[in-house]
Coordinates of C-alpha atoms and ligand atoms in Angstrom, one line a residue:
M1369 CA 0.0 0.0 0.0
K1370 CA 2.7 2.4 1.1
R1371 CA 4.8 1.4 -1.9
S1372 CA 2.0 2.0 -4.4
L1373 CA 1.3 5.4 -2.8
L1374 CA 4.9 6.3 -3.3
I1375 CA 4.8 5.2 -6.9
T1376 CA 1.7 7.2 -7.6
A1377 CA 3.2 10.3 -6.0
F1378 CA 6.3 9.8 -8.0
I1379 CA 4.3 9.6 -11.3
V1380 CA 2.3 12.7 -10.3
I1381 CA 5.5 14.6 -9.7
L1382 CA 7.0 13.4 -13.0
V1383 CA 3.8 14.5 -14.9
L1384 CA 3.8 17.8 -13.2
A1385 CA 7.4 18.4 -14.0
A1386 CA 6.9 17.5 -17.6
V1387 CA 3.9 19.8 -17.9
T1388 CA 5.9 22.7 -16.3
L1389 CA 8.8 22.1 -18.6
T1390 CA 6.6 22.1 -21.7
I1391 CA 4.9 25.3 -20.6
S1392 CA 8.1 27.1 -19.9
L1393 CA 9.7 25.9 -23.2
T1394 CA 6.7 26.9 -25.2
S1395 CA 6.4 30.3 -23.7
S1396 CA 10.1 31.1 -23.9
S1397 CA 10.4 30.1 -27.5
E1398 CA 7.3 32.1 -28.3
V1399 CA 8.8 35.2 -26.7
M1400 CA 12.4 34.8 -27.7
G1401 CA 12.2 32.9 -31.0
T1402 CA 15.6 31.6 -31.9
Q1403 CA 17.1 33.5 -29.0
A1404 CA 16.1 30.6 -26.8
D1405 CA 18.0 28.2 -29.0
E1406 CA 21.1 30.4 -28.8
E1407 CA 20.9 30.5 -25.0
A1408 CA 20.7 26.7 -25.0
S1409 CA 24.0 26.5 -27.0
D1410 CA 27.4 27.5 -25.9
V1411 CA 27.8 30.0 -28.8
P1412 CA 28.3 33.5 -27.4
F1413 CA 25.4 35.8 -28.4
W1414 CA 27.6 38.2 -30.4
K1415 CA 28.6 35.4 -32.8
T1416 CA 25.0 34.8 -34.0
S1417 CA 23.7 38.3 -33.7
I1418 CA 23.8 41.4 -35.8
I1419 CA 25.2 44.4 -33.9
Y1420 CA 23.3 47.6 -34.5
Q1421 CA 25.0 50.9 -33.7
A1422 CA 22.5 53.4 -32.4
Y1423 CA 23.8 56.9 -32.3
P1424 CA 21.7 58.2 -29.4
R1425 CA 21.5 61.8 -30.4
S1426 CA 19.8 60.8 -33.7
I1427 CA 17.6 57.8 -33.1
S1428 CA 14.4 59.3 -31.6
D1429 CA 13.6 62.3 -29.5
E1430 CA 11.0 62.1 -26.8
L1431 CA 11.8 65.1 -24.5
P1432 CA 11.5 66.9 -27.1
D1433 CA 14.5 69.2 -27.6
G1434 CA 15.6 68.2 -31.0
T1435 CA 18.3 65.8 -29.7
G1436 CA 17.6 62.1 -29.4
D1437 CA 17.2 60.4 -26.0
L1438 CA 16.6 57.1 -24.3
V1439 CA 13.1 57.1 -23.1
G1440 CA 12.2 60.6 -21.9
E1441 CA 8.6 60.9 -20.8
L1442 CA 7.6 57.5 -22.1
L1443 CA 7.7 55.8 -18.7
S1444 CA 5.8 58.5 -16.9
S1445 CA 3.3 58.8 -19.7
V1446 CA 2.7 55.0 -19.5
V1447 CA 2.1 55.3 -15.8
T1448 CA -0.2 58.3 -16.0
G1449 CA -1.9 56.9 -19.1
A1450 CA -1.3 60.3 -20.9
H1451 CA -0.6 58.4 -24.0
N1452 CA 0.2 54.8 -24.9
T1453 CA 3.6 53.5 -25.6
E1454 CA 3.0 53.7 -29.3
D1455 CA 3.1 57.5 -29.0
G1456 CA 6.3 57.5 -27.0
A1457 CA 9.7 58.2 -28.6
G1458 CA 13.3 57.7 -27.5
I1459 CA 15.4 54.7 -28.3
T1460 CA 13.5 52.5 -25.9
S1461 CA 10.3 53.0 -27.9
K1462 CA 12.1 51.5 -30.9
V1463 CA 12.6 48.1 -29.3
D1464 CA 10.0 46.5 -31.6
Y1465 CA 11.5 48.0 -34.7
L1466 CA 14.9 46.7 -33.7
R1467 CA 13.6 43.3 -32.9
D1468 CA 11.7 43.1 -36.1
L1469 CA 14.8 44.2 -38.0
G1470 CA 16.5 41.1 -36.7
V1471 CA 19.4 42.6 -34.9
G1472 CA 20.5 41.1 -31.6
V1473 CA 22.8 43.6 -30.0
V1474 CA 22.4 47.4 -29.8
W1475 CA 25.6 49.4 -29.2
L1476 CA 24.9 52.9 -27.8
N1477 CA 27.4 55.6 -28.4
P1478 CA 28.2 57.5 -25.1
I1479 CA 25.2 58.6 -23.1
Y1480 CA 27.2 59.6 -20.0
E1481 CA 27.2 63.0 -18.4
S1482 CA 29.2 65.2 -20.7
P1483 CA 29.7 68.9 -21.8
M1484 CA 29.2 67.4 -25.3
K1485 CA 32.2 69.1 -26.8
D1486 CA 32.8 65.9 -28.7
F1487 CA 29.2 64.7 -28.4
G1488 CA 29.6 62.4 -25.5
Y1489 CA 33.2 61.3 -26.0
D1490 CA 34.2 63.9 -23.4
I1491 CA 32.8 62.4 -20.2
S1492 CA 32.5 64.4 -17.0
N1493 CA 30.9 61.5 -15.0
Y1494 CA 31.4 57.9 -16.1
T1495 CA 28.5 56.6 -14.0
A1496 CA 25.8 59.1 -14.7
I1497 CA 23.5 59.5 -17.7
D1498 CA 23.5 62.9 -19.3
P1499 CA 20.2 64.7 -18.8
I1500 CA 20.0 65.2 -22.6
F1501 CA 19.3 61.5 -22.8
G1502 CA 17.2 61.0 -19.7
D1503 CA 18.3 59.6 -16.3
M1504 CA 19.4 56.4 -14.7
D1505 CA 15.8 55.1 -14.4
D1506 CA 15.4 55.6 -18.1
F1507 CA 18.6 53.7 -18.8
D1508 CA 17.5 50.8 -16.5
E1509 CA 14.1 50.8 -18.3
L1510 CA 15.9 50.6 -21.6
V1511 CA 18.0 47.7 -20.6
A1512 CA 15.0 45.9 -19.1
R1513 CA 12.9 46.4 -22.1
F1514 CA 15.6 45.4 -24.6
H1515 CA 16.4 42.3 -22.5
E1516 CA 12.7 41.3 -22.4
H1517 CA 12.7 41.4 -26.2
G1518 CA 15.9 39.4 -26.5
L1519 CA 18.1 42.3 -27.4
K1520 CA 21.5 42.9 -25.8
V1521 CA 22.8 46.3 -24.8
V1522 CA 26.4 47.3 -25.3
M1523 CA 27.9 50.6 -24.0
D1524 CA 30.6 52.8 -25.4
F1525 CA 33.5 52.9 -23.0
V1526 CA 35.9 55.9 -23.3
P1527 CA 39.0 55.2 -21.2
N1528 CA 41.7 57.2 -23.1
H1529 CA 40.4 60.7 -22.0
S1530 CA 37.8 62.3 -19.9
S1531 CA 36.3 65.8 -20.2
D1532 CA 38.2 68.7 -18.7
Q1533 CA 35.1 69.2 -16.6
H1534 CA 35.6 65.8 -14.9
E1535 CA 36.4 66.3 -11.2
W1536 CA 39.6 64.2 -11.7
F1537 CA 40.9 66.8 -14.1
Q1538 CA 40.0 69.7 -11.9
K1539 CA 41.7 68.1 -8.9
S1540 CA 44.7 67.1 -11.1
V1541 CA 45.1 70.8 -12.1
R1542 CA 45.3 71.7 -8.4
R1543 CA 47.7 68.7 -7.8
E1544 CA 45.2 67.3 -5.3
E1545 CA 46.2 63.7 -4.4
P1546 CA 45.6 61.1 -5.6
Y1547 CA 44.8 63.0 -8.8
T1548 CA 48.1 64.8 -9.5
D1549 CA 49.3 62.2 -12.1
Y1550 CA 45.8 61.2 -13.4
Y1551 CA 46.6 63.0 -16.6
V1552 CA 49.7 63.4 -18.8
W1553 CA 51.4 66.6 -17.6
A1554 CA 54.7 68.1 -18.9
D1555 CA 56.9 71.1 -18.4
P1556 CA 57.5 73.4 -21.3
K1557 CA 60.6 72.9 -23.5
G1558 CA 61.3 76.6 -23.1
T1559 CA 59.7 79.9 -23.9
D1560 CA 59.4 81.6 -27.3
D1561 CA 60.2 85.2 -28.2
D1562 CA 56.9 86.4 -26.8
G1563 CA 57.6 84.6 -23.5
S1564 CA 55.0 81.9 -24.2
P1565 CA 55.7 78.4 -23.1
I1566 CA 56.8 75.9 -25.9
P1567 CA 55.2 72.4 -25.8
P1568 CA 57.5 69.6 -24.9
N1569 CA 57.4 67.9 -28.3
N1570 CA 55.8 68.1 -31.8
W1571 CA 52.9 65.7 -31.1
L1572 CA 49.6 66.5 -32.8
S1573 CA 46.0 66.1 -32.0
V1574 CA 43.8 63.9 -34.2
F1575 CA 41.6 67.0 -34.6
R1576 CA 44.5 69.2 -35.8
G1577 CA 47.2 71.3 -34.1
S1578 CA 49.4 70.7 -31.1
A1579 CA 48.3 67.9 -28.7
W1580 CA 49.6 70.0 -25.8
Q1581 CA 47.6 72.6 -24.0
W1582 CA 49.0 75.0 -21.5
N1583 CA 47.3 75.2 -18.1
E1584 CA 48.1 78.4 -16.4
E1585 CA 46.9 77.3 -13.0
R1586 CA 49.2 74.2 -12.8
G1587 CA 52.0 75.9 -14.8
Q1588 CA 52.3 72.8 -17.1
F1589 CA 51.1 71.5 -20.4
F1590 CA 48.7 68.6 -20.5
F1591 CA 48.4 66.1 -23.4
H1592 CA 45.2 65.6 -25.5
Q1593 CA 45.1 63.3 -28.4
F1594 CA 41.7 64.7 -29.3
L1595 CA 40.2 68.1 -28.1
A1596 CA 41.9 70.2 -25.5
S1597 CA 38.6 69.7 -23.6
Q1598 CA 39.4 65.9 -23.7
P1599 CA 42.6 65.6 -21.7
D1600 CA 44.3 62.2 -21.9
L1601 CA 44.2 60.0 -18.8
N1602 CA 47.6 58.7 -17.6
F1603 CA 47.4 54.9 -17.7
R1604 CA 50.8 54.6 -16.1
T1605 CA 49.1 55.7 -12.9
P1606 CA 47.7 52.6 -11.2
A1607 CA 44.7 54.5 -9.6
V1608 CA 43.5 55.4 -13.1
R1609 CA 43.5 51.8 -14.1
E1610 CA 41.7 50.9 -10.9
D1611 CA 39.0 53.6 -11.5
M1612 CA 38.4 52.3 -15.0
Q1613 CA 37.9 48.8 -13.6
K1614 CA 35.4 50.2 -11.1
I1615 CA 33.5 52.0 -13.9
L1616 CA 33.3 48.7 -15.9
T1617 CA 32.1 46.9 -12.8
F1618 CA 29.4 49.5 -12.2
W1619 CA 27.9 49.0 -15.7
L1620 CA 28.3 45.2 -15.6
D1621 CA 26.5 45.1 -12.4
K1622 CA 23.7 47.0 -14.0
G1623 CA 23.4 44.2 -16.5
V1624 CA 24.9 45.6 -19.7
D1625 CA 26.1 43.0 -22.1
G1626 CA 29.5 44.5 -23.1
F1627 CA 31.5 47.4 -24.3
R1628 CA 32.8 49.0 -27.4
V1629 CA 36.2 50.5 -26.3
D1630 CA 36.9 53.9 -27.8
A1631 CA 40.2 55.0 -29.2
I1632 CA 42.1 52.1 -27.5
T1633 CA 45.2 52.5 -29.6
F1634 CA 45.8 56.0 -28.0
L1635 CA 45.9 54.7 -24.4
F1636 CA 49.7 55.1 -23.9
E1637 CA 52.4 57.4 -25.0
V1638 CA 56.1 56.8 -24.4
K1639 CA 57.5 57.9 -21.1
D1640 CA 60.1 60.2 -22.6
L1641 CA 58.0 63.3 -23.5
T1642 CA 60.9 65.0 -25.2
L1643 CA 60.8 62.7 -28.2
N1644 CA 59.5 64.2 -31.4
E1645 CA 57.5 62.0 -33.8
P1646 CA 59.0 61.6 -37.3
E1647 CA 57.4 63.7 -40.1
V1648 CA 55.7 61.9 -43.0
P1649 CA 57.8 62.9 -46.1
G1650 CA 56.1 65.3 -48.4
S1651 CA 53.4 66.5 -46.0
E1652 CA 52.7 70.2 -46.3
D1653 CA 50.4 71.0 -43.4
P1654 CA 52.2 70.8 -40.1
D1655 CA 49.0 71.0 -38.1
D1656 CA 47.5 67.9 -39.9
Y1657 CA 47.6 64.8 -37.8
A1658 CA 48.5 62.8 -40.9
S1659 CA 51.7 64.7 -41.2
L1660 CA 53.4 62.7 -38.5
N1661 CA 54.2 59.1 -38.0
H1662 CA 52.6 58.3 -34.6
I1663 CA 55.2 55.9 -33.3
Y1664 CA 55.3 57.3 -29.8
T1665 CA 51.6 57.9 -29.2
T1666 CA 49.7 55.0 -30.7
G1667 CA 49.7 51.2 -30.3
L1668 CA 52.2 51.0 -27.5
P1669 CA 52.7 47.5 -26.1
E1670 CA 51.6 48.6 -22.6
T1671 CA 48.1 48.7 -24.0
F1672 CA 47.6 44.9 -24.1
P1673 CA 47.9 44.1 -20.4
V1674 CA 45.3 46.8 -19.7
I1675 CA 42.9 45.2 -22.2
R1676 CA 43.7 41.9 -20.6
D1677 CA 42.6 43.2 -17.2
W1678 CA 39.3 44.3 -18.7
R1679 CA 38.9 40.9 -20.4
V1680 CA 39.5 39.1 -17.1
L1681 CA 37.0 41.4 -15.4
L1682 CA 34.3 40.8 -18.1
D1683 CA 34.9 37.1 -17.9
Q1684 CA 33.8 37.1 -14.3
Y1685 CA 30.3 37.7 -15.7
P1686 CA 28.6 35.3 -18.2
D1687 CA 28.7 36.1 -21.9
K1688 CA 30.0 39.6 -22.2
L1689 CA 31.2 41.3 -25.4
L1690 CA 34.4 43.4 -25.7
M1691 CA 34.9 45.2 -29.1
L1692 CA 37.8 47.5 -29.7
E1693 CA 38.1 50.5 -31.9
V1694 CA 41.4 50.0 -33.7
Y1695 CA 42.3 51.8 -37.0
S1696 CA 45.5 50.5 -38.6
N1697 CA 46.6 49.5 -42.0
N1698 CA 48.9 46.8 -40.6
M1699 CA 47.2 43.5 -40.3
E1700 CA 49.6 42.1 -37.8
T1701 CA 49.0 45.1 -35.5
L1702 CA 45.2 44.8 -35.9
M1703 CA 45.1 41.1 -35.1
K1704 CA 47.1 41.6 -31.9
Y1705 CA 43.9 43.1 -30.3
Y1706 CA 42.2 39.7 -30.5
G1707 CA 44.9 38.2 -28.3
N1708 CA 45.1 34.5 -28.6
E1709 CA 43.6 31.4 -27.2
T1710 CA 45.6 31.5 -24.0
Y1711 CA 45.6 35.3 -23.7
P1712 CA 42.3 36.5 -25.0
L1713 CA 41.8 40.2 -25.3
G1714 CA 39.0 41.8 -27.3
D1715 CA 36.3 39.6 -28.8
F1716 CA 37.3 41.5 -31.9
P1717 CA 38.9 44.7 -33.0
F1718 CA 36.5 46.3 -35.5
N1719 CA 37.2 45.4 -39.1
F1720 CA 37.3 48.8 -40.7
L1721 CA 38.8 47.5 -44.0
L1722 CA 35.6 47.9 -45.9
I1723 CA 35.7 51.5 -44.9
D1724 CA 39.4 52.1 -45.3
H1725 CA 39.9 50.3 -48.5
L1726 CA 36.7 51.1 -50.2
K1727 CA 36.4 54.9 -49.9
N1728 CA 34.6 55.3 -53.2
R1729 CA 33.2 53.4 -56.1
S1730 CA 36.3 53.6 -58.2
E1731 CA 38.2 51.7 -55.5
L1732 CA 35.5 49.0 -55.3
T1733 CA 35.9 46.2 -57.8
G1734 CA 35.3 42.4 -57.4
E1735 CA 39.1 42.0 -57.0
S1736 CA 39.5 44.7 -54.4
L1737 CA 36.6 43.4 -52.4
R1738 CA 38.0 39.9 -52.5
T1739 CA 41.3 41.1 -51.3
T1740 CA 39.8 43.2 -48.5
V1741 CA 37.6 40.3 -47.3
G1742 CA 40.5 37.9 -47.6
L1743 CA 42.8 40.2 -45.6
W1744 CA 40.7 39.8 -42.5
L1745 CA 39.8 36.1 -43.0
D1746 CA 43.3 35.0 -43.8
N1747 CA 45.0 36.8 -41.0
L1748 CA 42.5 35.9 -38.3
P1749 CA 44.2 34.3 -35.3
K1750 CA 43.3 30.7 -34.6
G1751 CA 39.9 30.3 -33.0
K1752 CA 38.9 34.0 -33.5
W1753 CA 35.8 35.4 -35.1
P1754 CA 35.6 37.9 -38.0
N1755 CA 33.4 41.0 -38.1
W1756 CA 32.3 43.4 -40.9
V1757 CA 31.6 47.1 -40.7
L1758 CA 30.4 49.3 -43.5
G1759 CA 30.1 52.6 -41.7
N1760 CA 29.9 54.3 -38.3
H1761 CA 29.5 57.8 -36.8
D1762 CA 33.1 58.9 -37.8
V1763 CA 32.9 58.3 -41.6
G1764 CA 30.7 59.1 -44.5
R1765 CA 27.7 56.8 -45.1
V1766 CA 28.4 53.8 -47.2
A1767 CA 25.6 54.6 -49.7
S1768 CA 27.2 58.0 -50.3
R1769 CA 30.7 56.6 -50.5
V1770 CA 30.0 53.9 -53.1
G1771 CA 26.5 54.4 -54.5
E1772 CA 22.9 53.8 -53.5
D1773 CA 22.6 50.9 -56.0
L1774 CA 25.0 48.9 -53.9
V1775 CA 23.0 49.2 -50.6
D1776 CA 21.4 45.7 -50.8
A1777 CA 24.4 44.0 -52.2
L1778 CA 26.7 45.2 -49.4
N1779 CA 24.2 44.3 -46.8
M1780 CA 24.1 40.8 -48.4
V1781 CA 27.9 40.7 -48.1
I1782 CA 28.2 41.7 -44.5
L1783 CA 25.2 39.7 -43.3
L1784 CA 26.1 36.5 -45.1
L1785 CA 29.9 36.2 -44.8
P1786 CA 31.1 34.3 -41.8
G1787 CA 31.3 36.6 -38.8
T1788 CA 29.4 39.3 -37.1
P1789 CA 28.0 42.2 -39.1
V1790 CA 27.9 45.7 -37.5
T1791 CA 25.2 48.0 -39.0
Y1792 CA 25.2 51.8 -38.4
Y1793 CA 21.7 53.1 -37.9
G1794 CA 20.0 54.0 -41.2
E1795 CA 22.2 51.6 -43.3
E1796 CA 19.2 49.2 -43.3
I1797 CA 17.2 51.8 -45.3
G1798 CA 20.1 53.1 -47.3
M1799 CA 20.4 56.5 -45.6
L1800 CA 22.7 59.0 -47.4
D1801 CA 25.0 61.7 -46.1
T1802 CA 23.3 65.0 -45.5
F1803 CA 24.7 68.3 -46.7
I1804 CA 25.4 70.4 -43.6
S1805 CA 26.3 74.1 -44.1
W1806 CA 29.2 75.7 -42.3
E1807 CA 26.7 77.5 -40.1
D1808 CA 25.0 74.3 -39.0
T1809 CA 28.3 72.4 -38.5
Q1810 CA 28.5 70.8 -35.0
D1811 CA 31.4 68.3 -35.2
P1812 CA 34.5 69.7 -33.6
Q1813 CA 36.7 67.9 -36.2
G1814 CA 34.8 69.7 -39.0
C1815 CA 35.0 73.0 -37.1
H1816 CA 38.8 72.7 -36.6
W1817 CA 39.4 72.5 -40.3
G1818 CA 37.6 75.8 -40.9
Q1819 CA 35.0 76.9 -43.5
D1820 CA 37.2 76.0 -46.5
H1821 CA 37.9 72.4 -45.6
Y1822 CA 35.2 71.4 -43.1
Q1823 CA 33.3 69.3 -45.7
E1824 CA 36.3 67.0 -46.2
H1825 CA 36.5 66.3 -42.4
S1826 CA 33.2 66.9 -40.7
R1827 CA 31.4 63.8 -39.4
D1828 CA 28.1 65.6 -39.2
P1829 CA 26.7 64.4 -42.6
A1830 CA 26.5 60.8 -41.3
R1831 CA 25.0 61.7 -37.9
T1832 CA 21.7 63.3 -38.9
P1833 CA 18.4 62.1 -37.5
M1834 CA 17.0 58.7 -38.3
Q1835 CA 14.3 58.9 -41.0
W1836 CA 11.3 57.2 -39.6
D1837 CA 8.4 58.5 -41.8
E1838 CA 7.4 61.4 -44.0
S1839 CA 6.1 63.6 -41.2
K1840 CA 7.9 66.8 -40.1
F1841 CA 11.5 66.1 -39.1
A1842 CA 11.1 62.5 -40.4
G1843 CA 9.2 61.5 -37.3
F1844 CA 12.4 62.0 -35.2
T1845 CA 11.0 64.7 -33.0
T1846 CA 8.1 67.0 -32.3
A1847 CA 10.5 69.8 -31.4
N1848 CA 10.8 72.9 -33.7
S1849 CA 14.3 72.2 -34.8
T1850 CA 16.8 69.3 -34.7
W1851 CA 20.4 69.3 -33.5
L1852 CA 21.5 68.5 -37.1
P1853 CA 19.3 69.0 -40.1
V1854 CA 17.2 66.0 -41.3
N1855 CA 18.2 64.9 -44.8
P1856 CA 15.7 66.5 -47.2
N1857 CA 15.3 63.1 -48.9
Y1858 CA 13.3 61.8 -45.9
K1859 CA 9.9 62.3 -47.6
T1860 CA 10.7 59.3 -49.7
L1861 CA 13.6 57.6 -47.9
N1862 CA 12.1 56.5 -44.6
V1863 CA 11.3 53.4 -42.6
A1864 CA 7.5 53.8 -43.0
A1865 CA 7.7 54.0 -46.8
Q1866 CA 10.0 51.0 -46.9
I1867 CA 7.6 49.0 -44.8
L1868 CA 4.8 49.8 -47.2
A1869 CA 6.7 49.3 -50.4
Q1870 CA 6.6 46.0 -52.1
T1871 CA 10.3 45.8 -52.2
S1872 CA 12.7 47.9 -50.2
H1873 CA 16.2 48.0 -48.6
L1874 CA 14.5 47.5 -45.3
K1875 CA 12.7 44.4 -46.4
I1876 CA 15.8 42.9 -47.9
Y1877 CA 17.7 43.6 -44.7
R1878 CA 15.0 41.9 -42.6
E1879 CA 15.0 38.9 -44.9
L1880 CA 18.8 38.7 -44.7
A1881 CA 18.7 38.8 -40.9
V1882 CA 16.4 35.8 -41.0
L1883 CA 18.4 33.9 -43.7
R1884 CA 21.7 34.3 -41.9
R1885 CA 20.4 32.4 -38.9
E1886 CA 20.5 29.2 -41.1
E1887 CA 23.1 26.7 -40.1
V1888 CA 25.0 27.1 -43.3
F1889 CA 25.7 30.8 -42.6
M1890 CA 26.4 30.3 -38.9
K1891 CA 28.7 27.3 -39.3
G1892 CA 29.5 26.8 -43.0
N1893 CA 32.7 27.4 -44.9
V1894 CA 33.2 30.2 -47.4
S1895 CA 34.8 30.1 -50.8
F1896 CA 35.0 32.7 -53.6
P1897 CA 34.4 30.9 -56.9
V1898 CA 34.3 33.8 -59.4
I1899 CA 36.2 37.1 -59.0
T1900 CA 36.6 39.6 -61.8
K1901 CA 36.9 43.3 -62.0
D1902 CA 33.1 43.6 -62.1
I1903 CA 32.0 40.5 -60.2
F1904 CA 32.4 39.4 -56.6
T1905 CA 30.9 36.0 -55.5
F1906 CA 31.0 33.9 -52.4
M1907 CA 29.6 30.6 -51.6
R1908 CA 28.6 29.2 -48.2
H1909 CA 28.6 25.4 -47.8
L1910 CA 28.1 23.0 -45.0
E1911 CA 27.8 19.3 -45.4
S1912 CA 24.3 18.0 -46.0
Y1913 CA 22.9 21.6 -46.2
E1914 CA 21.8 23.5 -49.2
Q1915 CA 24.6 25.6 -50.6
Y1916 CA 24.3 29.4 -51.2
L1917 CA 25.9 31.6 -53.7
V1918 CA 26.0 35.3 -53.4
V1919 CA 26.8 37.3 -56.6
V1920 CA 27.5 41.0 -56.7
N1921 CA 27.9 43.2 -59.7
L1922 CA 30.2 46.0 -58.6
S1923 CA 30.2 47.8 -61.9
Q1924 CA 27.9 50.8 -62.7
K1925 CA 26.3 49.1 -65.7
P1926 CA 24.0 46.1 -66.1
V1927 CA 25.9 42.9 -67.0
E1928 CA 25.2 39.4 -68.1
V1929 CA 27.8 37.1 -66.5
N1930 CA 29.0 33.7 -67.2
L1931 CA 29.8 32.2 -63.8
L1932 CA 30.7 28.9 -65.3
Q1933 CA 33.8 30.6 -66.9
N1934 CA 36.8 31.6 -64.7
T1935 CA 35.4 29.8 -61.7
T1936 CA 37.7 28.2 -59.2
Q1937 CA 35.1 25.5 -58.4
E1938 CA 32.6 23.6 -60.3
L1939 CA 29.2 25.2 -60.4
P1940 CA 25.9 23.8 -61.6
Q1941 CA 24.2 25.1 -64.8
K1942 CA 21.3 26.6 -62.9
A1943 CA 20.5 28.1 -59.5
N1944 CA 17.4 29.4 -57.7
V1945 CA 17.0 33.1 -56.8
V1946 CA 16.4 33.6 -53.1
M1947 CA 16.8 37.4 -53.0
R1948 CA 17.9 40.2 -55.3
S1949 CA 18.5 43.9 -55.0
I1950 CA 15.6 46.1 -55.3
T1951 CA 17.1 47.7 -58.4
D1952 CA 16.3 44.4 -60.3
T1953 CA 12.7 44.3 -61.4
S1954 CA 13.2 41.8 -64.2
E1955 CA 10.5 39.1 -64.6
N1956 CA 13.3 36.5 -65.1
T1957 CA 15.1 36.8 -61.8
K1958 CA 12.2 37.0 -59.3
P1959 CA 12.8 35.1 -56.0
G1960 CA 11.9 31.5 -56.5
M1961 CA 12.9 31.4 -60.2
E1962 CA 15.5 29.3 -61.7
V1963 CA 18.3 31.2 -63.5
P1964 CA 21.1 30.1 -65.7
L1965 CA 24.6 30.6 -64.2
D1966 CA 26.2 30.9 -67.6
K1967 CA 24.0 33.9 -68.5
L1968 CA 23.1 35.6 -65.2
P1969 CA 21.7 39.1 -65.7
L1970 CA 22.5 41.6 -63.0
T1971 CA 21.6 45.3 -62.8
A1972 CA 24.3 47.9 -61.9
G1973 CA 25.4 47.3 -58.3
E1974 CA 23.0 44.4 -57.9
G1975 CA 23.5 41.6 -55.3
M1976 CA 21.7 38.3 -55.7
V1977 CA 21.5 35.4 -53.3
L1978 CA 21.0 32.0 -54.9
T1979 CA 20.7 28.4 -53.9
L1980 CA 22.4 25.9 -56.1
S1981 CA 20.5 23.0 -57.6
S1982 CA 22.3 19.8 -56.9
E1983 CA 23.0 18.7 -60.5
V1984 CA 26.5 19.9 -61.5
Ligands
GLC2703 C1 36.6 57.7 -31.4 C2 35.2 58.0 -31.6 C3 35.1 59.4 -32.1 C4 35.6 60.3 -31.1 C5 37.0 59.9 -30.7 C6 37.5 60.6 -29.5 O1 37.3 57.6 -32.5 O2 34.6 57.1 -32.5 O3 33.8 59.7 -32.5 O4 35.6 61.6 -31.6 O5 37.2 58.6 -30.4 O6 36.8 60.1 -28.4

């Protein structure tokens, strides 16, 4: 009797457990979709996700003051019922858009307290949110909402310099301990004829002119790689390194999913501040940063142990991402920032090769794209993961650099190659650079070059408000003006229009985001069967899965290509169209149709995704 009771109780428990498990699995997969699968596997989230760079000043403005923010009044309006969440603005209100876009990680440019001299890259308090963007409650709400929707949140981390308004700097000026050596201070080399102090060496600021600024109160120069209002922190001072660890810990404890480290190559300078950097032969403008070879101020070996400390700290938390901003044309230098299997550093340094090498259409050929892609893949340290970047807040928009006709094709390339794609906001709808007059120019880099040259250097054109719809200011704000002008093309180039249109860049992007989740794209090999001046192709294959072929016509004219010629691998006669650029409206290449690989018609700049029929 006792025994049968026990057995019955055991069976009841088993049934209850099974029911609970089924319910929890069903609800989590309904809410999270494939996210749940990812969590079940050991693959870090950033390997399977698209990273979306949200420039907070320009996503959506709730407050409304013409500058974007996190959530603004949304929370309180939800509480008071003043209007529903649909009416809210701010980045948090875009969570559904981002989820539907298919991105998995949102990287926010700096939202910390800042005098905004370099739009947030001059931080006066590393653990506070600037009121322009909202407050800490708004931030917590953003993280909670994004997490609920399966989106990760990555912060910008700016260790190289603070704002001159930071209390560390103010105390350092006054030589108050322990801050005396928090920054890089130096005595003058002498005085000039006017009695003015002469900087200790010839080092230049990225934004032009001497990197040394005289501080009357302290009677010394301080060093700044960027603006004078962005003094460089001194990483040779242990307390600075400790403070940076504390800052990272603060945000990790808040639940952020990782960091993009700003300007990491600038972290250290040589100890001997009398050394001049060598001049680049032939350079005519002595104030131009490019006129010196920066051997004493960038990429110093002391940088790596610091990154290592951050890595170790991040690894005390589960599944955190560390991406590093590294510009270099030396592959060996770049790859060092990955570390290696026994000494891991960043999860990746950003791959800016698609920006650096492909500055305009004339530089973009099938061959140059193949070389550029190969440079990263072939130099990748063992066990490390590639990434692909088409644009960011520091460079011109990709559609303006190389042509609108290539928007879909380049998204196909970065979303379907092996690795993690990084999309700068607006690239999914093909946003273009906006003309900004000298009077409207905000970017300090543009301003430093003066009225005659600002257009070559200003970063404003790529930072204008996101184009949501055709309403005033593109649906970005209800304010009377915006911090940078909205691109006048917003009436036709906007999210709402692209959702309504039968075909659009946005729709292609969304489809690609779904397609790339297939096993063959996540785990498959890559090969490049046909490369010519006009044509770039790559194939993704994984045993027992359907193979995919991506074909891009980089030329500015329609072509009919014979992929069966000049191929390094055997291809079938025919393939099936999965997706094509919106520029292609031909009846013969509609998705689902079979097309001949010896006579494949492509419009100028078109990209096409094909599956290969098995007969070869
Ligand atoms: C990085 C940022 C850039 C900023 C600079 C100084 O390069 O991407 O926007 O101006 O660092 O912080």
